CSV table of N, CA and C in Angstrom, one decimal:
chain,number,residue,atom,x,y,z
A,1271,VAL,N,66.7,245.4,-61.0
A,1271,VAL,CA,66.9,244.7,-62.5
A,1271,VAL,C,68.4,245.8,-63.0
A,1272,ARG,N,69.1,245.0,-63.7
A,1272,ARG,CA,70.6,245.8,-64.3
A,1272,ARG,C,70.8,245.3,-66.0
A,1273,SER,N,71.0,246.3,-66.6
A,1273,SER,CA,71.7,245.8,-67.8
A,1273,SER,C,73.2,245.8,-67.8
A,1274,TYR,N,73.8,244.8,-68.6
A,1274,TYR,CA,75.1,245.2,-68.7
A,1274,TYR,C,75.2,245.1,-70.5
A,1275,ASP,N,75.7,246.4,-70.7
A,1275,ASP,CA,75.9,246.9,-72.3
A,1275,ASP,C,77.2,246.4,-72.5
A,1276,GLY,N,77.7,246.2,-73.9
A,1276,GLY,CA,78.6,246.5,-74.7
A,1276,GLY,C,78.8,245.2,-75.3
A,1277,HIS,N,78.3,244.1,-75.7
A,1277,HIS,CA,78.4,243.0,-76.7
A,1277,HIS,C,77.8,243.6,-78.0
A,1278,THR,N,78.4,243.3,-79.2
A,1278,THR,CA,77.9,244.0,-80.3
A,1278,THR,C,77.1,242.5,-81.1
A,1279,ALA,N,77.5,241.7,-80.4
A,1279,ALA,CA,76.8,240.4,-81.0
A,1279,ALA,C,75.9,239.4,-79.7
A,1280,ASP,N,74.9,238.5,-80.5
A,1280,ASP,CA,73.8,238.0,-79.2
A,1280,ASP,C,74.9,237.2,-78.1
A,1281,VAL,N,74.4,237.2,-77.0
A,1281,VAL,CA,75.1,236.4,-75.8
A,1281,VAL,C,74.3,235.3,-76.0
A,1282,HIS,N,75.3,234.0,-76.1
A,1282,HIS,CA,74.9,232.8,-76.0
A,1282,HIS,C,75.1,231.7,-74.5
A,1283,LEU,N,76.2,232.4,-74.0
A,1283,LEU,CA,76.3,232.2,-72.7
A,1283,LEU,C,76.4,232.5,-71.8
A,1284,LEU,N,76.2,232.3,-70.5
A,1284,LEU,CA,76.1,233.1,-69.1
A,1284,LEU,C,76.8,232.3,-67.9
A,1285,LEU,N,77.7,232.8,-67.1
A,1285,LEU,CA,78.1,231.9,-66.0
A,1285,LEU,C,78.1,232.6,-65.1
A,1286,PRO,N,77.6,232.8,-63.8
A,1286,PRO,CA,77.6,233.7,-62.6
A,1286,PRO,C,78.9,232.9,-61.9
A,1287,PHE,N,79.9,233.7,-61.7
A,1287,PHE,CA,81.2,233.6,-61.0
A,1287,PHE,C,81.4,234.1,-59.5
A,1288,ALA,N,81.0,233.7,-58.5
A,1288,ALA,CA,81.3,234.6,-57.2
A,1288,ALA,C,80.8,235.8,-57.4
A,1289,SER,N,81.3,236.8,-57.5
A,1289,SER,CA,80.7,238.2,-57.7
A,1289,SER,C,80.6,238.7,-59.2
A,1290,LEU,N,80.8,237.9,-60.0
A,1290,LEU,CA,81.0,238.3,-61.3
A,1290,LEU,C,80.2,237.7,-62.1
A,1291,LEU,N,79.9,238.2,-63.3
A,1291,LEU,CA,79.1,237.5,-64.1
A,1291,LEU,C,79.8,237.3,-65.6
A,1292,ILE,N,80.1,236.2,-66.3
A,1292,ILE,CA,80.8,236.1,-67.2
A,1292,ILE,C,79.7,235.9,-68.3
A,1293,THR,N,80.0,236.7,-69.8
A,1293,THR,CA,79.2,236.3,-70.8
A,1293,THR,C,80.1,236.2,-72.2
A,1294,VAL,N,79.2,235.5,-72.8
A,1294,VAL,CA,80.2,235.2,-74.3
A,1294,VAL,C,79.3,235.4,-75.1
A,1295,ASP,N,79.3,236.2,-76.4
A,1295,ASP,CA,78.7,236.3,-77.6
A,1295,ASP,C,79.1,235.7,-78.6
A,1296,ALA,N,78.3,235.8,-79.5
A,1296,ALA,CA,78.6,234.8,-81.0
A,1296,ALA,C,79.6,235.2,-81.5
A,1297,ASP,N,80.4,236.3,-81.1
A,1297,ASP,CA,81.7,236.8,-81.8
A,1297,ASP,C,82.9,236.1,-80.8
A,1298,SER,N,82.5,235.3,-79.8
A,1298,SER,CA,83.4,234.7,-79.0
A,1298,SER,C,83.9,235.9,-78.3
A,1299,HIS,N,83.2,237.0,-77.7
A,1299,HIS,CA,83.9,238.0,-76.8
A,1299,HIS,C,83.6,237.5,-75.5
A,1300,VAL,N,84.4,237.6,-75.1
A,1300,VAL,CA,84.1,236.9,-73.2
A,1300,VAL,C,84.2,238.0,-72.6
A,1301,ARG,N,83.3,238.8,-71.9
A,1301,ARG,CA,83.4,239.9,-70.9
A,1301,ARG,C,83.0,239.3,-69.5
A,1302,VAL,N,83.6,239.9,-68.5
A,1302,VAL,CA,83.4,239.4,-67.2
A,1302,VAL,C,83.0,241.1,-66.4
A,1303,TRP,N,82.2,240.9,-66.1
A,1303,TRP,CA,81.3,241.7,-65.2
A,1303,TRP,C,81.2,241.8,-63.9
A,1304,ASP,N,81.5,242.9,-63.0
A,1304,ASP,CA,81.2,243.1,-61.6
A,1304,ASP,C,79.6,243.2,-61.6
A,1305,ILE,N,79.0,242.3,-61.0
A,1305,ILE,CA,77.7,242.2,-60.8
A,1305,ILE,C,76.8,243.5,-59.9
A,1306,ALA,N,77.9,243.8,-58.9
A,1306,ALA,CA,77.5,245.1,-57.9
A,1306,ALA,C,77.3,246.1,-58.8
A,1307,SER,N,78.4,246.7,-59.5
A,1307,SER,CA,78.7,248.0,-60.2
A,1307,SER,C,78.0,248.2,-61.3
A,1308,GLY,N,78.1,246.7,-62.1
A,1308,GLY,CA,77.7,246.7,-63.2
A,1308,GLY,C,79.1,247.0,-64.6
A,1309,GLU,N,80.2,247.1,-63.8
A,1309,GLU,CA,81.0,247.7,-64.6
A,1309,GLU,C,81.7,246.5,-65.3
A,1310,LEU,N,82.7,246.4,-66.2
A,1310,LEU,CA,83.5,245.7,-67.0
A,1310,LEU,C,84.7,245.3,-65.9
A,1311,TYR,N,84.7,244.3,-65.5
A,1311,TYR,CA,86.3,243.7,-65.1
A,1311,TYR,C,87.1,243.3,-65.7
A,1312,THR,N,87.0,242.5,-66.9
A,1312,THR,CA,87.9,242.1,-67.9
A,1312,THR,C,87.4,241.6,-69.3
A,1313,GLU,N,88.0,241.4,-70.4
A,1313,GLU,CA,87.6,240.7,-71.5
A,1313,GLU,C,88.6,240.3,-72.0
A,1314,MET,N,87.7,239.0,-72.9
A,1314,MET,CA,89.2,238.4,-73.7
A,1314,MET,C,88.3,238.4,-75.0
A,1315,VAL,N,89.2,238.4,-76.0
A,1315,VAL,CA,88.4,238.3,-77.5
A,1315,VAL,C,89.3,237.4,-77.9
A,1316,PHE,N,88.5,236.4,-78.5
A,1316,PHE,CA,89.1,235.1,-79.5
A,1316,PHE,C,88.5,235.6,-81.0
A,1317,GLU,N,89.3,234.8,-81.6
A,1317,GLU,CA,88.9,234.5,-82.9
A,1317,GLU,C,88.4,233.6,-83.5
A,1318,PRO,N,86.8,233.5,-83.8
A,1318,PRO,CA,85.9,232.4,-83.9
A,1318,PRO,C,86.5,231.5,-85.0
A,1319,SER,N,87.4,232.1,-85.6
A,1319,SER,CA,88.0,230.9,-86.6
A,1319,SER,C,89.0,230.0,-86.0
A,1320,MET,N,89.6,230.4,-85.0
A,1320,MET,CA,90.9,229.7,-84.4
A,1320,MET,C,89.9,229.0,-83.0
A,1321,PHE,N,89.4,230.1,-82.4
A,1321,PHE,CA,88.5,229.2,-81.0
A,1321,PHE,C,87.4,230.1,-80.9
A,1322,GLU,N,86.2,229.2,-81.0
A,1322,GLU,CA,85.1,229.9,-81.3
A,1322,GLU,C,84.4,229.6,-79.9
A,1323,VAL,N,84.2,230.1,-79.1
A,1323,VAL,CA,83.9,229.5,-77.4
A,1323,VAL,C,82.4,228.9,-77.7
A,1324,SER,N,81.9,227.9,-77.3
A,1324,SER,CA,80.8,227.1,-77.3
A,1324,SER,C,80.3,226.4,-75.8
A,1325,ALA,N,81.3,226.4,-75.2
A,1325,ALA,CA,80.7,226.1,-73.4
A,1325,ALA,C,81.6,226.9,-72.6
A,1326,ILE,N,81.3,226.8,-71.4
A,1326,ILE,CA,82.0,227.7,-70.2
A,1326,ILE,C,81.5,227.0,-69.0
A,1327,MET,N,82.4,226.9,-68.0
A,1327,MET,CA,82.2,226.5,-66.5
A,1327,MET,C,83.5,226.9,-65.8
A,1328,HIS,N,83.0,226.5,-64.7
A,1328,HIS,CA,84.2,226.7,-63.3
A,1328,HIS,C,84.4,225.6,-62.9
A,1329,PRO,N,85.6,224.6,-63.1
A,1329,PRO,CA,85.8,223.7,-61.9
A,1329,PRO,C,86.1,224.1,-60.7
A,1330,SER,N,85.5,223.3,-60.1
A,1330,SER,CA,85.5,223.4,-58.7
A,1330,SER,C,87.1,223.1,-58.4
A,1331,THR,N,87.4,224.0,-57.1
A,1331,THR,CA,88.6,224.1,-56.2
A,1331,THR,C,89.6,225.0,-57.3
A,1332,TYR,N,89.5,225.1,-58.4
A,1332,TYR,CA,90.1,225.8,-59.5
A,1332,TYR,C,90.0,227.5,-58.9
A,1333,LEU,N,90.6,228.0,-58.1
A,1333,LEU,CA,90.5,229.7,-57.8
A,1333,LEU,C,90.8,230.5,-59.2
A,1334,ASN,N,89.6,231.5,-59.2
A,1334,ASN,CA,89.7,232.1,-60.4
A,1334,ASN,C,90.0,231.8,-61.8
A,1335,LYS,N,89.3,230.4,-62.3
A,1335,LYS,CA,89.7,229.7,-63.1
A,1335,LYS,C,88.4,229.7,-64.3
A,1336,VAL,N,88.1,229.7,-65.2
A,1336,VAL,CA,87.3,229.1,-66.3
A,1336,VAL,C,87.8,228.2,-67.0
A,1337,LEU,N,86.5,227.2,-67.3
A,1337,LEU,CA,87.4,226.5,-68.5
A,1337,LEU,C,86.2,226.4,-69.6
A,1338,LEU,N,86.8,227.1,-71.0
A,1338,LEU,CA,86.2,227.2,-72.1
A,1338,LEU,C,86.5,225.9,-72.9
A,1339,GLY,N,85.4,225.5,-73.5
A,1339,GLY,CA,85.1,224.8,-74.7
A,1339,GLY,C,84.9,225.5,-75.8
A,1340,SER,N,85.4,224.7,-77.3
A,1340,SER,CA,85.5,225.7,-78.5
A,1340,SER,C,84.6,224.5,-79.4
A,1341,ARG,N,83.9,225.5,-80.7
A,1341,ARG,CA,83.7,224.6,-81.4
A,1341,ARG,C,85.0,223.9,-82.7
A,1342,GLN,N,85.9,224.2,-82.5
A,1342,GLN,CA,87.3,223.5,-82.9
A,1342,GLN,C,87.6,222.3,-82.3
A,1343,GLY,N,87.0,221.9,-81.2
A,1343,GLY,CA,87.0,220.5,-80.4
A,1343,GLY,C,88.2,220.9,-79.0
A,1344,GLU,N,89.0,221.8,-79.1
A,1344,GLU,CA,89.8,222.4,-78.0
A,1344,GLU,C,89.1,222.6,-76.8
A,1345,LEU,N,89.8,223.0,-75.4
A,1345,LEU,CA,89.6,223.7,-74.4
A,1345,LEU,C,90.7,224.3,-74.1
A,1346,GLN,N,90.4,225.3,-73.1
A,1346,GLN,CA,91.4,226.3,-72.4
A,1346,GLN,C,91.1,226.7,-71.1
A,1347,LEU,N,92.1,226.6,-70.3
A,1347,LEU,CA,92.0,227.0,-69.0
A,1347,LEU,C,92.5,228.5,-68.6
A,1348,TRP,N,91.5,229.2,-68.3
A,1348,TRP,CA,92.0,230.7,-68.1
A,1348,TRP,C,91.6,231.1,-66.6
A,1349,ASN,N,92.7,231.9,-66.1
A,1349,ASN,CA,92.5,232.4,-65.1
A,1349,ASN,C,92.4,234.0,-65.0
A,1350,ILE,N,90.7,234.2,-64.8
A,1350,ILE,CA,90.2,235.6,-65.0
A,1350,ILE,C,90.6,236.5,-64.2
A,1351,LYS,N,91.4,236.2,-63.0
A,1351,LYS,CA,92.0,237.4,-62.3
A,1351,LYS,C,93.0,238.1,-63.5
A,1352,THR,N,93.8,237.4,-63.6
A,1352,THR,CA,95.2,237.7,-64.1
A,1352,THR,C,94.9,237.6,-66.1
A,1353,ASN,N,93.8,237.2,-66.3
A,1353,ASN,CA,93.4,237.3,-67.7
A,1353,ASN,C,94.3,236.5,-68.7
A,1354,LYS,N,94.8,235.5,-68.2
A,1354,LYS,CA,95.8,234.6,-68.9
A,1354,LYS,C,95.6,233.2,-69.0
A,1355,MET,N,96.1,232.6,-70.2
A,1355,MET,CA,95.5,231.3,-70.2
A,1355,MET,C,96.7,230.4,-69.3
A,1356,VAL,N,96.0,229.7,-68.8
A,1356,VAL,CA,96.9,228.7,-67.9
A,1356,VAL,C,97.1,227.4,-68.4
A,1357,TYR,N,96.3,226.7,-69.2
A,1357,TYR,CA,96.4,225.6,-70.2
A,1357,TYR,C,95.5,225.4,-71.3
A,1358,SER,N,96.2,224.7,-72.4
A,1358,SER,CA,95.3,224.3,-73.5
A,1358,SER,C,95.4,222.9,-73.6
A,1359,PHE,N,94.0,222.2,-73.7
A,1359,PHE,CA,93.6,220.8,-73.9
A,1359,PHE,C,93.4,220.5,-75.6
A,1360,ALA,N,94.0,219.5,-75.7
A,1360,ALA,CA,94.1,219.5,-77.2
A,1360,ALA,C,92.3,219.1,-77.9
A,1361,GLY,N,91.8,218.5,-77.3
A,1361,GLY,CA,90.3,218.2,-77.3
A,1361,GLY,C,90.0,217.1,-78.2
A,1362,TRP,N,89.0,216.7,-78.7
A,1362,TRP,CA,88.4,215.0,-79.3
A,1362,TRP,C,88.2,215.3,-80.7
A,1363,LYS,N,88.6,216.4,-81.4
A,1363,LYS,CA,88.1,216.4,-82.8
A,1363,LYS,C,86.7,216.6,-82.8
A,1364,SER,N,85.9,217.1,-82.2
A,1364,SER,CA,84.2,217.6,-82.4
A,1364,SER,C,84.1,218.7,-81.7
A,1365,PRO,N,83.3,219.3,-82.1
A,1365,PRO,CA,83.0,220.5,-81.1
A,1365,PRO,C,82.5,220.3,-79.8
A,1366,VAL,N,82.9,221.3,-79.1
A,1366,VAL,CA,82.5,220.8,-77.5
A,1366,VAL,C,80.9,221.7,-77.3
A,1367,THR,N,80.1,220.6,-77.2
A,1367,THR,CA,78.8,221.0,-77.0
A,1367,THR,C,78.3,221.7,-75.4
A,1368,ALA,N,79.2,220.9,-74.2
A,1368,ALA,CA,78.7,221.0,-73.0
A,1368,ALA,C,79.8,220.6,-72.0
A,1369,VAL,N,79.8,221.2,-71.1
A,1369,VAL,CA,81.3,221.0,-70.1
A,1369,VAL,C,80.6,221.2,-68.4
A,1370,VAL,N,80.8,219.8,-67.6
A,1370,VAL,CA,80.1,220.0,-66.5
A,1370,VAL,C,81.1,219.4,-65.5
A,1371,GLN,N,81.1,220.1,-64.1
A,1371,GLN,CA,82.2,219.2,-62.9
A,1371,GLN,C,81.6,218.0,-62.7
A,1372,ALA,N,82.5,217.0,-62.8
A,1372,ALA,CA,82.2,215.6,-62.3
A,1372,ALA,C,82.3,215.8,-60.4
A,1373,PRO,N,81.5,214.5,-59.8
A,1373,PRO,CA,81.6,214.7,-58.4
A,1373,PRO,C,83.5,214.5,-57.9
A,1374,ALA,N,84.4,214.1,-58.7
A,1374,ALA,CA,85.6,214.1,-58.3
A,1374,ALA,C,86.2,215.4,-58.5
A,1375,ILE,N,87.0,216.0,-57.7
A,1375,ILE,CA,88.2,216.9,-57.9
A,1375,ILE,C,88.9,216.6,-59.0
A,1376,ASP,N,89.3,217.8,-59.9
A,1376,ASP,CA,90.2,218.0,-60.8
A,1376,ASP,C,89.3,217.2,-62.4
A,1377,THR,N,88.4,216.7,-62.3
A,1377,THR,CA,87.6,216.2,-63.3
A,1377,THR,C,86.2,216.6,-63.7
A,1378,VAL,N,86.1,216.5,-65.0
A,1378,VAL,CA,84.8,217.1,-65.6
A,1378,VAL,C,84.4,216.5,-66.6
A,1379,ALA,N,83.1,216.4,-67.3
A,1379,ALA,CA,82.6,215.9,-68.3
A,1379,ALA,C,82.4,216.4,-69.5
A,1380,ILE,N,82.5,216.0,-70.7
A,1380,ILE,CA,82.7,217.0,-71.8
A,1380,ILE,C,81.7,216.5,-73.1
A,1381,GLY,N,80.9,217.1,-73.1
A,1381,GLY,CA,80.0,216.6,-74.2
A,1381,GLY,C,80.2,217.4,-75.9
A,1382,LEU,N,80.1,216.6,-76.6
A,1382,LEU,CA,80.6,216.6,-78.2
A,1382,LEU,C,79.4,216.7,-79.1
A,1383,GLN,N,79.7,217.6,-80.1
A,1383,GLN,CA,78.8,217.8,-81.1
A,1383,GLN,C,78.4,216.2,-81.9
A,1384,ASP,N,79.6,215.1,-81.8
A,1384,ASP,CA,79.3,214.0,-82.6
A,1384,ASP,C,78.9,213.3,-81.8
A,1385,GLY,N,78.3,213.5,-80.2
A,1385,GLY,CA,77.6,212.3,-79.1
A,1385,GLY,C,78.3,211.6,-78.3
A,1386,GLY,N,80.0,211.8,-78.3
A,1386,GLY,CA,80.7,211.7,-77.2
A,1386,GLY,C,80.5,212.2,-76.3
A,1387,ILE,N,80.7,211.6,-75.2
A,1387,ILE,CA,81.0,212.2,-74.0
A,1387,ILE,C,82.5,211.7,-73.4
A,1388,VAL,N,83.0,212.6,-72.9
A,1388,VAL,CA,84.3,212.1,-72.0
A,1388,VAL,C,84.4,212.8,-70.8
A,1389,VAL,N,85.1,211.9,-69.9
A,1389,VAL,CA,85.4,212.1,-68.7
A,1389,VAL,C,86.7,212.3,-68.5
A,1390,HIS,N,87.4,213.5,-68.1
A,1390,HIS,CA,88.2,214.2,-68.1
A,1390,HIS,C,88.9,214.7,-66.9
A,1391,ASN,N,90.5,214.0,-66.5
A,1391,ASN,CA,90.9,214.6,-65.6
A,1391,ASN,C,91.9,216.2,-66.1
A,1392,LEU,N,91.8,217.1,-65.1
A,1392,LEU,CA,92.0,218.1,-65.6
A,1392,LEU,C,93.7,218.5,-65.4
A,1393,LYS,N,93.8,218.0,-63.9
A,1393,LYS,CA,95.3,218.2,-63.5
A,1393,LYS,C,96.2,217.2,-64.0
A,1394,ALA,N,95.6,215.9,-64.5
A,1394,ALA,CA,96.7,215.0,-65.3
A,1394,ALA,C,96.4,215.2,-66.5
A,1395,ASP,N,95.6,216.0,-67.6
A,1395,ASP,CA,95.2,215.9,-68.7
A,1395,ASP,C,95.2,214.8,-69.3
A,1396,MET,N,93.9,214.3,-68.8
A,1396,MET,CA,94.1,212.3,-69.1
A,1396,MET,C,92.7,212.1,-68.9
A,1397,THR,N,92.1,211.4,-70.3
A,1397,THR,CA,90.7,210.8,-70.5
A,1397,THR,C,90.6,209.7,-69.2
A,1398,LEU,N,89.6,209.9,-68.5
A,1398,LEU,CA,89.8,208.3,-67.6
A,1398,LEU,C,88.7,207.3,-68.4
A,1399,MET,N,87.5,208.0,-69.0
A,1399,MET,CA,86.8,207.2,-69.8
A,1399,MET,C,85.6,207.9,-70.8
A,1400,ARG,N,85.4,207.2,-71.8
A,1400,ARG,CA,84.6,208.1,-73.0
A,1400,ARG,C,83.6,207.2,-72.9
A,1401,PHE,N,82.4,207.5,-73.7
A,1401,PHE,CA,80.9,207.2,-74.1
A,1401,PHE,C,80.3,207.5,-75.3
A,1402,GLN,N,79.5,207.1,-76.1
A,1402,GLN,CA,78.9,207.6,-76.9
A,1402,GLN,C,77.6,207.5,-76.9
A,1403,GLN,N,77.1,208.6,-77.0
A,1403,GLN,CA,75.4,209.0,-77.0
A,1403,GLN,C,74.8,208.4,-78.2
A,1404,ASP,N,73.4,207.9,-78.4
A,1404,ASP,CA,73.3,207.7,-79.5
A,1404,ASP,C,72.1,208.6,-80.6
A,1405,TRP,N,71.8,209.2,-79.7
A,1405,TRP,CA,70.7,210.1,-79.9
A,1405,TRP,C,71.2,211.3,-80.7
A,1406,GLY,N,72.5,211.7,-81.0
A,1406,GLY,CA,72.9,213.0,-81.4
A,1406,GLY,C,74.0,213.6,-80.7
A,1407,PRO,N,74.0,215.1,-81.1
A,1407,PRO,CA,74.9,216.0,-79.8
A,1407,PRO,C,74.4,216.0,-78.8
A,1408,VAL,N,75.6,216.1,-77.9
A,1408,VAL,CA,75.2,216.3,-76.3
A,1408,VAL,C,74.7,217.5,-76.3
A,1409,LEU,N,73.6,217.9,-75.8
A,1409,LEU,CA,72.9,219.4,-75.5
A,1409,LEU,C,73.2,219.5,-74.2
A,1410,SER,N,73.2,218.6,-73.4
A,1410,SER,CA,72.9,219.2,-71.7
A,1410,SER,C,73.8,217.7,-71.0
A,1411,MET,N,74.2,218.1,-69.5
A,1411,MET,CA,74.7,216.9,-68.8
A,1411,MET,C,74.5,217.8,-67.5
A,1412,SER,N,74.3,216.5,-66.8
A,1412,SER,CA,74.2,217.0,-64.9
A,1412,SER,C,74.9,215.4,-64.5
A,1413,PHE,N,75.5,215.5,-63.2
A,1413,PHE,CA,75.7,214.2,-62.4
A,1413,PHE,C,75.0,214.6,-61.2
A,1414,ARG,N,74.2,213.4,-60.5
A,1414,ARG,CA,73.6,213.3,-59.6
A,1414,ARG,C,74.6,213.9,-58.6
A,1415,THR,N,73.7,214.4,-57.4
A,1415,THR,CA,74.3,215.1,-56.5
A,1415,THR,C,74.0,214.8,-55.0
A,1416,ASP,N,73.7,213.5,-55.2
A,1416,ASP,CA,73.4,212.7,-54.0
A,1416,ASP,C,74.3,211.6,-53.4
A,1417,GLY,N,75.7,211.6,-54.1
A,1417,GLY,CA,76.5,210.4,-53.8
A,1417,GLY,C,76.2,209.6,-54.7
A,1418,GLU,N,75.6,209.2,-55.8
A,1418,GLU,CA,75.6,208.2,-56.8
A,1418,GLU,C,76.2,208.9,-57.9
A,1419,PRO,N,77.3,208.4,-58.3
A,1419,PRO,CA,78.3,209.1,-59.5
A,1419,PRO,C,77.4,208.5,-61.1
A,1420,ILE,N,76.4,208.9,-61.1
A,1420,ILE,CA,75.5,209.1,-62.4
A,1420,ILE,C,75.4,210.1,-63.1
A,1421,LEU,N,76.0,210.2,-64.8
A,1421,LEU,CA,75.8,211.2,-65.2
A,1421,LEU,C,74.4,211.0,-66.1
A,1422,ALA,N,74.1,212.2,-66.5
A,1422,ALA,CA,72.7,212.1,-67.1
A,1422,ALA,C,73.1,213.2,-68.4
A,1423,THR,N,72.9,212.4,-69.6
A,1423,THR,CA,72.9,213.5,-70.7
A,1423,THR,C,71.5,213.7,-71.4
A,1424,GLY,N,71.6,215.1,-72.5
A,1424,GLY,CA,70.3,215.2,-73.1
A,1424,GLY,C,70.9,215.6,-74.1
A,1425,SER,N,69.9,215.1,-75.2
A,1425,SER,CA,70.2,215.6,-76.7
A,1425,SER,C,68.9,216.2,-77.2
A,1426,SER,N,68.5,216.6,-78.3
A,1426,SER,CA,67.6,217.0,-78.7
A,1426,SER,C,66.4,216.3,-78.8
A,1427,VAL,N,66.2,215.2,-79.1
A,1427,VAL,CA,65.1,213.9,-78.8
A,1427,VAL,C,65.2,213.6,-77.6
A,1428,GLY,N,65.6,214.1,-76.3
A,1428,GLY,CA,65.6,213.9,-74.9
A,1428,GLY,C,66.9,213.5,-74.3
């Protein structure tokens, strides 16, 4: 059992990332921990009024990169090793609530507060398709992993 101390606000996002653990707190402080040693590897501090971190994921094949979604609707791709932003995505004018890897390389699904679901190619910065969920905000998403390109989404009612 290990404790990672240092956040001053409640942690609301966790992402295991190779030998690291990425934690995000309610004040949008992102801390990257070395799991084995418990030491702080690096950290990023965002101003919540400008970019409040609301989702995080690691795009497949993107070495040392994480994609951060925000309540402002924008996304940012960061290199954890260099602690530098690689690219900023304009977003869809609704808070990002979930981000998951699609079966296709360079492609993610983005869930939005307004019920929107966007399938987006990161490399080309191009929206491939857009759907609308009828049951409120998208709270969770998952692609089938058995070869069928089907995306399931969840809301507060199911």
